[in-house]
Amino acid sequence: MTARTVFTLAALTLREAARRRVLRALALLMVVLLALSGWGFSRLAGTELDGTELTSGETRLVAAQVLNLVMFGLSLIAALGTAFLSGPTLAGEIESGTALAVLARPVRRSTVLLGKWLGLVAFGSGVVVVAGLAQFLIVWGTLGYWPPQPVTGLALLAAQTTVLLTLGLLLSTVVSPMASGVMAVGLFGATWIAGMVGVVGQALGNEGVAAAGTVSRVLLPTDGLWRGAMNAFQDPIVLERLGGPALKGGFAFLSSAPLTAVYLVWVGVWIVLVLGLAALAFHRRDL
Amino acid sequence: MIGDPAARQGGSSLDAAERLLAELPPAPAAWCSGLHKRYRRRTAVDDVSFTVDRGEVVGLLGPNGAGKTTVIKILLGLVRADAGDVLLLGRPAGDPRARSRVGYLPELFRYQPWLTAAEVVALHVRLAGAQVSSRERRECLGLVGLADRAGDRVGGFSKGMQQRLGLAVALVARPEFVVLDEPTSALDPVGRADVRDLLTSLKARRVAVLLNSHLIGEVERVCDRVVVLDKGRVAASGTLAELLGQSELRLRLDGVGAEAEARLAAAGGLTRDGDAYTVTLSADQDTAAVPELVADLVGLGVRVHAVEPGRISLEERLLDILRATPGDEDR
Ligand SMILES: Nc1ncnc2c1ncn2[C@@H]1O[C@H](COP(=O)(O)OP(=O)(O)OP(=O)(O)O)[C@@H](O)[C@H]1O
Ligand SMILES: [Mg+2]
């Protein structure tokens, strides 16, 4: 009964995503981004720098960096899309009264929440994986570059989306639909900036500033996961040979180290914790 | 995730015992006791207790803001009461399974606009864990007059059509207890008549109904019992016969002497306005005593111009109850 309710609601959430304009809007944005990047990469292939053609190593470094830049755009669109889907899906239903009829059925609120979460995770991950794969193919076709760990990278991007939509779900149990979407995206942006600040701090050898990035990555793991994903997309050998000074310079779209197991465990704990908190807030709420 | 372990899934022996207990006495459809609810400083529900028996149609009446919707939401576990107990079909309301045979039409009804009417109904059948064939689901939509719109998106429905869909949703999973919060607020006159017929057929099938409506005529026609709420408290409750028990007798007389007046007063509460006399008969006396009274009056030399028996309407009674301040005389 409980499992069936979870799957019923997950399927319902996916159907909502498919039937509302969200999916079409996301697909359109993705296609625009992919087309632009395809054009950009094809131009990059024949670029000359200071009169000489780029060496293959240089090309690969640039490719990895631009790939990461585009992937950042993709993950941003996916994250924004799911954050703006996860907020309204719960808060909006409470506000409009749609939730009344559903929750008067023999279902637990936590089960309903879990079902919605599952549906959103499936949706967000699906978008990330499909768009990401398309991007890899474009880069491969234009520059002949294939990222070393595509599966790990995409899984981390999917995890990033999951983290953000879980946060959106928690917010939507306590504040209004629009506010929850805006807050989720705002926090996402804030940690990204804090992460950048941290990288700059590291480059300058400033412990305090570097800590800002670390702390923000623990509080909201989106930026940490994003850095892990970037690391999985770039060629480690080239990075070592050419990337040293670039990394020290605090590059936004290259990452020097893969994620630690401890951090991944923390991300899991974080998701369970936030989802549990959302269930608790939802359970106590008067409709 | 949250909840008492006894309420979990699984055919444990505790479960079986619980089911046995639930089946032994014919547990009322709904029972609540000592419900309290405050929203910040405002008390919405204050010590409300009542029962809806199996197969009974109970009307929930009261002015705006009396707490009717809040009571209904507490019964269905949508709002947490600050105090009080609720049993639905023999199970505590904290257990979701208590609602497995309950149908609900909310006051603020809205259904997934991106689904079709048929899909909304199918979704609720699934959530209720019921086995309802697609033919039966179509019939249910037909019952509320949506047969030809079953395949249309709910987002394009008018308000009344959405309310009709809400009725179908409330009725589709073969409920034993149906809660309708202002089911006719958006309906046309034909729709209102349809709802009356629906309620009558539910009553015939021994489905218990809790009906909140401002249309007193509707309530008076179909309800066995009413509960009147005012400012969060139960102002009155009882069967229609109990509440409307008194019939009255309006007479136009002249030549009424002291003796005749005493005879009139003996028949029931007497009020006089010129030559118009109104005698409120108590429930047991009824109109059978009228010919005798008239004969006596004539015997006492009273000239009788008109005798008109009447019944207090629920509307008048309700207004009485709501206007009466504590300690005030009734009429
Ligand atoms: N979510 C809420 N937050 C704050 N106060 C509320 C809330 N819901 C209801 N109330 C208050 O509780 C009281 C009872 O409201 P309720 O909706 O139960 O009235 P009602 O009897 O259904 O009225 P109506 O006939 O207008 O539908 C009102 O004073 C209302 O202001
Ligand atoms: Mg109401």
XYZ file of C-alpha atoms and ligand atoms in Angstrom:
650
model
C 0.000 0.000 0.000
C 2.704 2.454 1.048
C 4.996 1.491 -1.822
C 2.098 1.757 -4.241
C 1.259 5.224 -2.962
C 4.881 6.303 -3.394
C 4.955 5.068 -6.986
C 1.535 6.483 -7.782
C 2.687 9.924 -6.660
C 6.063 9.627 -8.353
C 4.302 8.763 -11.607
C 1.863 11.621 -11.058
C 4.742 14.067 -10.556
C 6.431 12.887 -13.748
C 3.161 13.259 -15.610
C 2.801 16.778 -14.216
C 6.301 17.652 -15.409
C 5.576 16.227 -18.838
C 2.193 17.919 -19.243
C 3.015 21.288 -17.833
C 5.156 23.595 -19.889
C 8.202 22.894 -17.678
C 9.494 20.047 -19.767
C 9.013 21.865 -23.045
C 10.656 25.019 -21.680
C 13.580 23.019 -20.334
C 13.952 21.096 -23.570
C 13.963 24.334 -25.535
C 16.610 25.925 -23.312
C 18.728 22.796 -23.513
C 18.504 22.688 -27.290
C 19.507 26.357 -27.552
C 22.452 25.806 -25.245
C 23.551 22.648 -27.057
C 23.307 24.343 -30.448
C 25.319 27.342 -29.263
C 27.959 25.123 -27.716
C 28.112 22.992 -30.865
C 28.801 26.078 -32.915
C 31.352 27.324 -30.387
C 33.220 24.033 -30.289
C 33.379 23.778 -34.053
C 34.952 27.263 -34.187
C 37.377 26.307 -31.432
C 38.710 23.359 -33.449
C 40.535 25.603 -35.902
C 41.501 28.447 -33.588
C 44.978 29.909 -33.759
C 46.696 31.463 -30.788
C 49.488 33.976 -31.370
C 49.663 32.852 -34.985
C 50.276 29.184 -34.154
C 47.693 26.448 -34.006
C 46.844 25.135 -30.557
C 48.691 21.986 -29.591
C 46.495 18.953 -28.945
C 47.147 19.309 -25.224
C 46.068 22.918 -25.235
C 43.001 22.051 -27.248
C 42.067 19.378 -24.720
C 42.509 21.768 -21.814
C 40.382 24.385 -23.485
C 37.851 21.741 -24.486
C 37.581 20.460 -20.917
C 37.160 23.973 -19.641
C 34.535 24.938 -22.174
C 32.782 21.604 -21.681
C 32.605 22.357 -17.987
C 31.316 25.825 -18.702
C 28.540 24.439 -20.849
C 27.794 21.653 -18.377
C 27.495 24.313 -15.714
C 24.887 25.984 -17.853
C 23.092 22.676 -18.307
C 23.132 21.830 -14.625
C 21.968 25.335 -13.830
C 18.995 24.990 -16.160
C 18.168 21.549 -14.766
C 18.517 22.804 -11.195
C 16.409 25.898 -11.820
C 13.818 23.832 -13.627
C 13.453 21.295 -10.843
C 13.603 23.946 -8.111
C 10.752 25.788 -9.783
C 8.908 22.522 -10.234
C 9.458 21.235 -6.695
C 8.337 24.444 -5.005
C 4.941 24.787 -6.693
C 4.296 21.084 -6.690
C 3.798 21.004 -2.927
C 3.275 24.572 -1.733
C 1.092 25.311 -4.745
C -1.073 22.280 -4.105
C -1.493 23.250 -0.484
C -2.375 26.812 -1.449
C -4.826 25.878 -4.192
C -6.531 23.126 -2.208
C -5.481 20.297 -4.536
C -3.694 18.710 -1.592
C -6.902 18.493 0.476
C -8.553 15.798 -1.616
C -5.334 13.808 -2.004
C -4.381 13.891 1.681
C -7.891 12.934 2.796
C -7.182 9.572 1.186
C -5.732 6.768 3.313
C -2.163 7.967 2.794
C 0.527 9.294 5.094
C 1.814 12.738 4.342
C 5.392 11.475 4.500
C 4.520 8.847 1.874
C 3.075 11.513 -0.403
C 6.184 13.635 0.072
C 8.480 10.696 -0.681
C 6.522 9.925 -3.844
C 6.802 13.505 -5.050
C 10.489 13.578 -4.219
C 11.106 10.368 -6.140
C 9.251 11.706 -9.158
C 11.234 14.946 -9.078
C 14.542 13.103 -8.710
C 13.681 10.915 -11.689
C 12.731 13.987 -13.705
C 15.776 16.077 -12.762
C 18.216 13.222 -13.244
C 16.631 12.316 -16.547
C 17.030 15.859 -17.854
C 20.656 16.067 -16.686
C 21.650 12.706 -18.139
C 19.992 13.233 -21.519
C 21.294 16.768 -21.969
C 24.737 15.852 -20.624
C 25.097 12.930 -23.009
C 24.052 15.123 -25.913
C 26.735 17.622 -24.906
C 29.418 14.925 -24.703
C 28.523 13.805 -28.203
C 28.828 17.369 -29.500
C 32.264 17.820 -27.955
C 33.340 14.446 -29.230
C 32.107 15.222 -32.718
C 33.752 18.658 -32.912
C 36.959 18.304 -30.887
C 37.310 14.574 -30.510
C 37.332 14.956 -26.708
C 35.550 12.390 -24.550
C 35.532 13.004 -20.773
C 37.393 10.390 -18.728
C 34.579 9.593 -16.250
C 31.280 10.492 -17.922
C 29.120 8.248 -15.714
C 30.562 9.537 -12.445
C 30.259 13.109 -13.648
C 26.652 12.774 -14.721
C 25.779 10.945 -11.492
C 27.274 13.836 -9.516
C 25.316 16.360 -11.569
C 22.144 14.356 -10.947
C 23.019 14.360 -7.243
C 23.440 18.144 -7.398
C 19.979 18.483 -8.892
C 18.607 16.128 -6.239
C 20.143 18.206 -3.453
C 18.595 21.378 -4.801
C 15.136 19.949 -5.337
C 15.171 18.385 -1.883
C 15.902 21.821 -0.493
C 13.097 23.232 -2.657
C 10.724 20.635 -1.243
C 11.667 21.499 2.330
C 11.162 25.198 1.666
C 7.829 24.587 -0.044
C 6.436 22.896 3.078
C 6.908 26.120 5.031
C 6.731 29.065 2.613
C 4.744 30.022 -0.483
C 5.378 28.408 -3.887
C 7.196 31.296 -5.549
C 9.254 32.102 -2.469
C 10.439 28.512 -2.162
C 11.677 28.431 -5.753
C 13.386 31.785 -5.449
C 14.996 30.881 -2.116
C 16.288 27.541 -3.398
C 17.867 29.191 -6.426
C 19.227 32.037 -4.299
C 20.901 29.631 -1.900
C 22.254 27.664 -4.832
C 23.802 30.829 -6.266
C 25.136 31.891 -2.897
C 27.013 28.624 -2.351
C 28.405 28.788 -5.848
C 29.758 32.255 -5.170
C 31.041 31.164 -1.771
C 32.747 28.243 -3.514
C 34.423 30.649 -5.957
C 35.510 32.868 -3.097
C 36.953 29.788 -1.424
C 38.962 28.931 -4.549
C 40.329 32.454 -4.707
C 41.206 32.222 -1.025
C 43.051 28.992 -1.708
C 45.012 30.549 -4.543
C 45.973 33.479 -2.360
C 46.813 31.177 0.521
C 44.232 32.858 2.720
C 42.900 30.213 5.123
C 39.899 32.218 6.287
C 38.632 32.982 2.801
C 39.247 29.402 1.702
C 37.164 28.190 4.644
C 34.156 30.111 3.300
C 34.030 27.745 0.341
C 34.442 24.660 2.490
C 31.730 25.658 4.945
C 29.257 26.531 2.198
C 29.980 23.212 0.471
C 29.067 21.381 3.673
C 25.920 23.401 4.359
C 24.558 23.072 0.830
C 26.458 20.428 -1.161
C 25.480 21.684 -4.639
C 28.772 23.467 -5.290
C 30.853 20.594 -3.903
C 29.079 18.108 -6.160
C 29.504 20.434 -9.100
C 33.266 20.596 -8.503
C 33.382 16.805 -8.309
C 31.493 16.564 -11.585
C 33.899 19.020 -13.263
C 36.793 16.933 -12.086
C 35.227 13.879 -13.703
C 34.851 15.685 -17.032
C 38.437 16.808 -17.496
C 41.475 14.932 -18.694
C 43.734 14.350 -15.635
C 46.996 14.009 -17.617
C 46.540 17.212 -19.546
C 45.422 18.935 -16.385
C 48.605 17.933 -14.624
C 50.812 18.971 -17.505
C 49.239 22.288 -18.315
C 46.677 23.043 -15.653
C 48.932 23.833 -12.727
C 49.174 27.585 -13.098
C 45.646 27.835 -14.449
C 44.268 26.134 -11.362
C 46.344 28.258 -9.036
C 44.852 31.245 -10.743
C 41.500 30.208 -9.367
C 39.790 28.940 -12.461
C 36.072 28.595 -12.075
C 35.677 25.796 -14.533
C 38.452 23.412 -13.637
C 38.774 21.393 -10.493
C 41.927 19.861 -9.077
C 40.645 17.026 -6.896
C 37.922 14.384 -7.050
C 35.402 14.198 -4.219
C 36.234 12.219 -1.115
C 34.077 9.310 0.034
C 33.363 11.153 3.255
C 31.893 14.041 1.313
C 29.681 11.720 -0.737
C 28.414 10.065 2.441
C 27.713 13.512 3.845
C 25.692 14.366 0.738
C 23.590 11.226 1.307
C 23.092 12.110 4.950
C 22.267 15.693 3.993
C 19.535 14.577 1.573
C 17.982 12.173 4.089
C 18.152 14.831 6.798
C 16.538 17.566 4.717
C 13.879 15.199 3.378
C 13.125 14.051 6.932
C 12.849 17.663 8.031
C 10.491 18.356 5.137
C 8.365 15.350 6.123
C 8.237 16.608 9.699
C 7.261 20.132 8.668
C 4.654 18.797 6.252
C 3.258 16.426 8.876
C 2.712 19.219 11.387
C 1.192 21.620 8.923
C -2.507 22.541 8.965
C -4.063 22.451 5.536
C 8.155 7.367 8.359
C 6.153 9.082 11.021
C 3.442 7.461 13.053
C 2.769 4.770 15.576
C 4.200 1.360 14.769
C 0.820 -0.321 15.189
C -0.445 1.613 12.211
C 2.221 0.198 9.904
C 1.523 -2.127 7.057
C 1.675 -5.852 7.533
C -0.740 -8.558 8.636
C 0.413 -8.821 12.241
C -1.798 -10.453 14.839
C -2.285 -7.043 16.433
C -3.748 -5.978 13.123
C -6.127 -8.908 13.029
C -7.270 -8.224 16.573
C -7.797 -4.603 15.704
C -9.888 -5.527 12.696
C -11.957 -7.928 14.787
C -12.578 -5.182 17.317
C -13.508 -2.771 14.569
C -16.047 -5.222 13.206
C -17.676 -6.348 16.454
C -19.744 -3.324 17.414
C -21.226 -1.301 14.593
C -18.790 1.529 15.181
C -20.230 4.918 14.274
C -19.143 6.424 10.976
C -17.583 9.304 12.869
C -17.205 10.083 16.516
C -15.462 13.066 17.978
C -15.134 14.331 21.478
C -13.853 17.525 23.029
C -12.298 18.990 19.885
C -10.398 22.226 20.385
C -8.526 24.251 17.819
C -6.915 27.659 18.046
C -5.358 29.601 15.209
C -2.940 31.877 17.007
C -5.199 33.826 19.382
C -8.472 33.007 17.636
C -10.389 30.010 18.900
C -11.889 28.279 15.861
C -13.300 25.164 17.527
C -14.184 24.984 21.203
C -15.167 21.690 22.817
C -17.070 20.141 19.934
C -18.393 16.604 20.282
C -20.826 14.707 18.087
C -21.438 11.382 16.417
C -22.482 10.385 12.931
C -24.025 6.928 13.023
C -23.881 4.446 10.180
C -26.363 5.214 7.464
C -27.231 8.551 8.995
C -27.242 11.899 7.199
C -26.100 14.643 9.552
C -26.225 18.320 8.671
C -23.573 20.670 9.993
C -24.974 24.174 10.195
C -23.809 27.521 11.438
C -22.896 31.034 10.369
C -19.704 31.971 8.505
C -16.648 31.375 10.605
C -18.475 29.094 13.028
C -15.782 26.453 12.622
C -17.623 23.948 10.429
C -14.851 23.506 7.882
C -12.262 23.333 10.636
C -14.191 20.538 12.377
C -14.443 18.626 9.105
C -10.712 19.022 8.478
C -9.942 17.795 11.968
C -12.094 14.708 11.369
C -10.135 13.960 8.197
C -6.726 14.565 9.743
C -6.064 17.616 7.557
C -5.852 19.932 10.564
C -4.333 18.952 13.906
C -6.664 19.519 16.821
C -5.124 21.006 19.963
C -7.214 18.617 22.024
C -9.874 15.984 21.539
C -10.301 12.550 20.010
C -11.634 11.403 16.670
C -12.685 7.942 15.536
C -13.528 7.370 11.881
C -15.329 4.117 11.107
C -13.959 2.728 14.351
C -10.319 3.704 13.856
C -8.428 6.601 15.414
C -7.986 9.421 12.913
C -4.186 9.289 13.311
C -4.231 6.014 11.397
C -4.470 6.706 7.644
C -6.452 3.502 7.163
C -9.292 5.173 9.051
C -9.903 7.114 5.852
C -9.877 4.153 3.461
C -13.672 4.136 3.192
C -14.196 7.868 3.482
C -15.078 10.197 0.609
C -14.482 13.946 0.897
C -15.457 16.982 -1.130
C -13.514 19.976 0.238
C -14.985 23.448 0.484
C -12.031 24.739 -1.541
C -12.070 22.095 -4.224
C -9.407 21.930 -6.882
C -8.079 19.018 -8.855
C -4.868 18.533 -10.845
C -5.550 20.797 -13.856
C -3.194 18.856 -16.098
C -5.158 15.618 -15.673
C -8.395 14.668 -17.363
C -11.527 14.089 -15.285
C -11.242 10.335 -15.804
C -7.589 10.413 -14.722
C -8.409 12.339 -11.544
C -11.020 9.759 -10.633
C -8.614 6.908 -11.419
C -5.920 8.547 -9.278
C -8.249 8.709 -6.285
C -9.319 5.109 -6.743
C -5.648 4.107 -6.643
C -4.915 6.235 -3.597
C -7.939 4.766 -1.815
C -6.618 1.292 -2.564
C -10.018 0.313 -3.954
C -10.851 -1.952 -6.862
C -13.207 -0.031 -9.110
C -13.658 -1.047 -12.726
C -13.320 1.582 -15.436
C -16.988 1.070 -16.296
C -17.952 1.904 -12.718
C -15.708 4.970 -12.784
C -17.385 6.154 -15.964
C -20.777 5.584 -14.370
C -19.698 7.662 -11.405
C -18.744 10.535 -13.704
C -22.071 10.087 -15.449
C -23.851 10.315 -12.114
C -22.552 13.860 -11.627
C -23.236 14.817 -15.245
C -19.665 14.710 -16.564
C -19.995 11.633 -18.785
C -19.196 13.534 -21.975
C -16.306 15.512 -20.429
C -14.428 12.548 -18.944
C -11.570 12.904 -21.422
C -11.119 16.669 -21.029
C -8.432 18.348 -18.945
C -9.711 19.594 -15.595
C -7.877 22.894 -16.158
C -10.530 23.814 -18.705
C -13.481 23.034 -16.437
C -15.873 25.632 -15.070
C -16.177 25.969 -11.317
C -19.420 24.026 -11.159
C -17.958 21.275 -13.311
C -14.992 21.020 -10.967
C -17.368 20.708 -8.037
C -19.217 17.952 -9.868
C -15.893 16.223 -10.416
C -15.240 16.624 -6.684
C -18.500 14.844 -5.960
C -17.492 12.003 -8.265
C -14.111 11.797 -6.502
C -15.850 11.668 -3.117
C -18.196 8.903 -4.211
C -16.094 6.745 -6.506
C -14.193 4.518 -4.070
C -17.338 3.003 -2.517
C -17.205 5.032 0.694
C -19.047 4.142 3.869
C -18.823 7.706 5.100
C -19.033 10.778 2.891
C -18.083 14.270 4.012
C -19.395 17.088 1.847
C -18.324 20.638 2.661
C -20.779 22.912 0.848
C -21.273 20.548 -2.091
C -23.644 22.843 -3.976
C -21.867 26.181 -3.572
C -21.054 26.381 -7.291
C -23.885 24.322 -8.741
C -26.802 25.392 -10.904
C -30.371 24.643 -9.713
C -30.438 21.369 -11.616
C -27.125 20.389 -10.063
C -28.512 21.140 -6.620
C -31.490 18.920 -7.256
C -29.096 16.221 -8.501
C -27.114 16.470 -5.275
C -30.331 16.045 -3.280
C -31.116 12.898 -5.243
C -27.553 11.703 -4.712
C -27.866 12.209 -0.971
C -31.155 10.331 -0.927
C -29.609 7.418 -2.793
C -26.638 7.395 -0.405
C -29.077 7.271 2.494
C -30.909 4.380 0.857
C -27.576 2.516 0.572
C -26.889 3.175 4.291
C -23.864 5.378 3.558
C -23.306 7.868 6.358
C -23.073 11.510 5.293
C -21.841 14.643 7.028
C -23.217 17.581 5.075
C -22.163 21.179 5.619
C -24.406 23.539 3.736
C -25.817 27.028 3.964
C -28.863 25.925 1.979
C -31.124 25.098 4.858
C -33.897 23.763 2.664
C -31.458 21.201 1.340
C -30.442 20.169 4.841
C -34.022 20.043 6.067
C -35.054 17.760 3.253
C -32.338 15.143 3.506
C -30.829 15.231 6.988
C -31.838 12.957 9.846
C -30.010 15.042 12.367
C -28.345 18.422 12.536
C -25.490 19.852 14.570
C -25.497 23.634 14.834
C -22.154 25.291 15.459
C -21.767 28.878 16.556
C -18.474 30.566 17.410
C -16.781 27.194 17.535
C -19.237 25.634 19.974
C -22.149 23.258 19.497
C -25.153 25.566 19.889
C -27.726 22.837 19.360
C -27.940 19.327 18.048
C -30.570 16.692 17.618
C -32.914 15.047 15.169
C -35.062 17.306 13.039
C -38.105 16.183 15.061
C -36.373 17.189 18.259
C -35.293 20.558 16.978
C -38.443 21.387 15.036
C -40.692 19.409 17.376
C -43.013 22.271 18.126
C -45.763 22.946 15.720
C -47.736 26.101 16.136
C -51.327 27.088 15.712
C -52.207 30.508 14.430
C -55.730 31.659 15.278
C -57.777 34.759 14.597
C -60.260 35.203 17.381
C -62.429 37.796 19.011
C -64.518 37.826 22.167
C -61.768 36.087 24.114
C -62.547 36.190 27.818
C -60.244 35.377 30.703
C -61.495 31.817 30.799
C -60.908 31.297 27.065
C -57.451 32.796 27.386
C -56.665 30.333 30.149
C -57.857 27.504 27.886
C -55.544 28.712 25.120
C -52.589 28.999 27.476
C -53.245 25.450 28.661
C -52.775 24.226 25.078
C -49.254 25.653 24.813
C -47.161 28.804 24.853
C -49.385 31.727 23.942
C -48.516 34.964 22.204
C -50.986 37.590 21.112
C -50.879 40.381 18.577
C -54.268 42.113 18.349
C -56.757 39.468 17.356
C -54.017 37.119 16.146
C -53.157 34.454 18.671
C -50.291 32.009 18.264
C -50.175 28.860 20.334
C -46.924 26.899 20.282
C -47.856 23.264 20.684
C -45.340 20.968 22.338
C -44.090 17.927 20.444
C -46.358 15.347 22.101
C -49.559 17.341 21.648
C -49.394 17.784 17.900
C -52.336 18.958 15.869
C -54.629 16.134 16.966
C -55.786 18.321 19.847
C -56.866 21.178 17.581
C -60.572 20.270 17.012
C -61.061 19.855 20.754
C -59.481 23.228 21.458
C -61.672 24.923 18.858
C -64.809 23.258 20.280
C -63.877 24.428 23.782
C -63.277 27.978 22.558
C -66.615 28.074 20.793
C -68.196 26.734 23.981
C -66.639 29.658 25.859
C -68.290 32.102 23.493
C -65.233 32.916 21.393
C -65.840 33.773 17.730
C -63.289 31.808 15.644
C -62.348 33.465 12.309
C -59.362 31.362 11.270
C -57.376 28.386 12.475
C -54.078 27.666 10.739
C -51.721 24.926 11.889
C -48.063 25.449 10.974
C -44.620 24.033 11.548
C -41.533 25.994 12.472
C -39.065 25.795 9.607
C -35.469 24.811 10.230
C -34.506 28.250 9.045
C -36.596 29.995 11.727
C -35.320 27.577 14.333
C -31.725 28.139 13.274
C -32.137 31.888 13.431
C -33.668 31.478 16.899
C -30.760 29.388 18.076
C -28.152 31.728 16.660
C -29.834 34.917 17.830
C -30.582 33.658 21.312
C -28.136 34.981 23.828
C -27.666 32.848 26.952
C -30.572 33.290 29.417
C -32.824 34.768 26.746
C -36.355 33.462 26.324
C -37.008 31.427 23.205
C -39.435 33.362 20.983
N -5.800 28.548 8.270
C -6.354 29.384 9.153
N -5.599 30.311 9.772
C -6.142 31.145 10.677
N -7.427 31.140 11.031
C -8.244 30.239 10.456
C -7.749 29.312 9.482
N -8.767 28.532 9.094
C -9.851 28.946 9.767
N -9.539 29.966 10.599
C -10.467 30.656 11.506
O -11.247 29.679 12.141
C -12.577 30.101 12.250
C -13.488 29.048 11.652
O -13.273 28.939 10.274
P -14.009 27.863 9.377
O -13.404 27.907 8.027
O -14.013 26.570 10.079
O -15.495 28.455 9.310
P -16.781 27.883 8.597
O -17.760 27.551 9.651
O -16.420 26.782 7.666
O -17.271 29.149 7.777
P -17.933 29.270 6.323
O -19.380 29.036 6.512
O -17.671 30.683 5.936
O -17.284 28.283 5.436
C -12.662 31.447 11.552
O -12.662 32.441 12.551
C -11.426 31.525 10.740
O -10.955 32.839 10.688
Mg -16.555 26.466 5.684
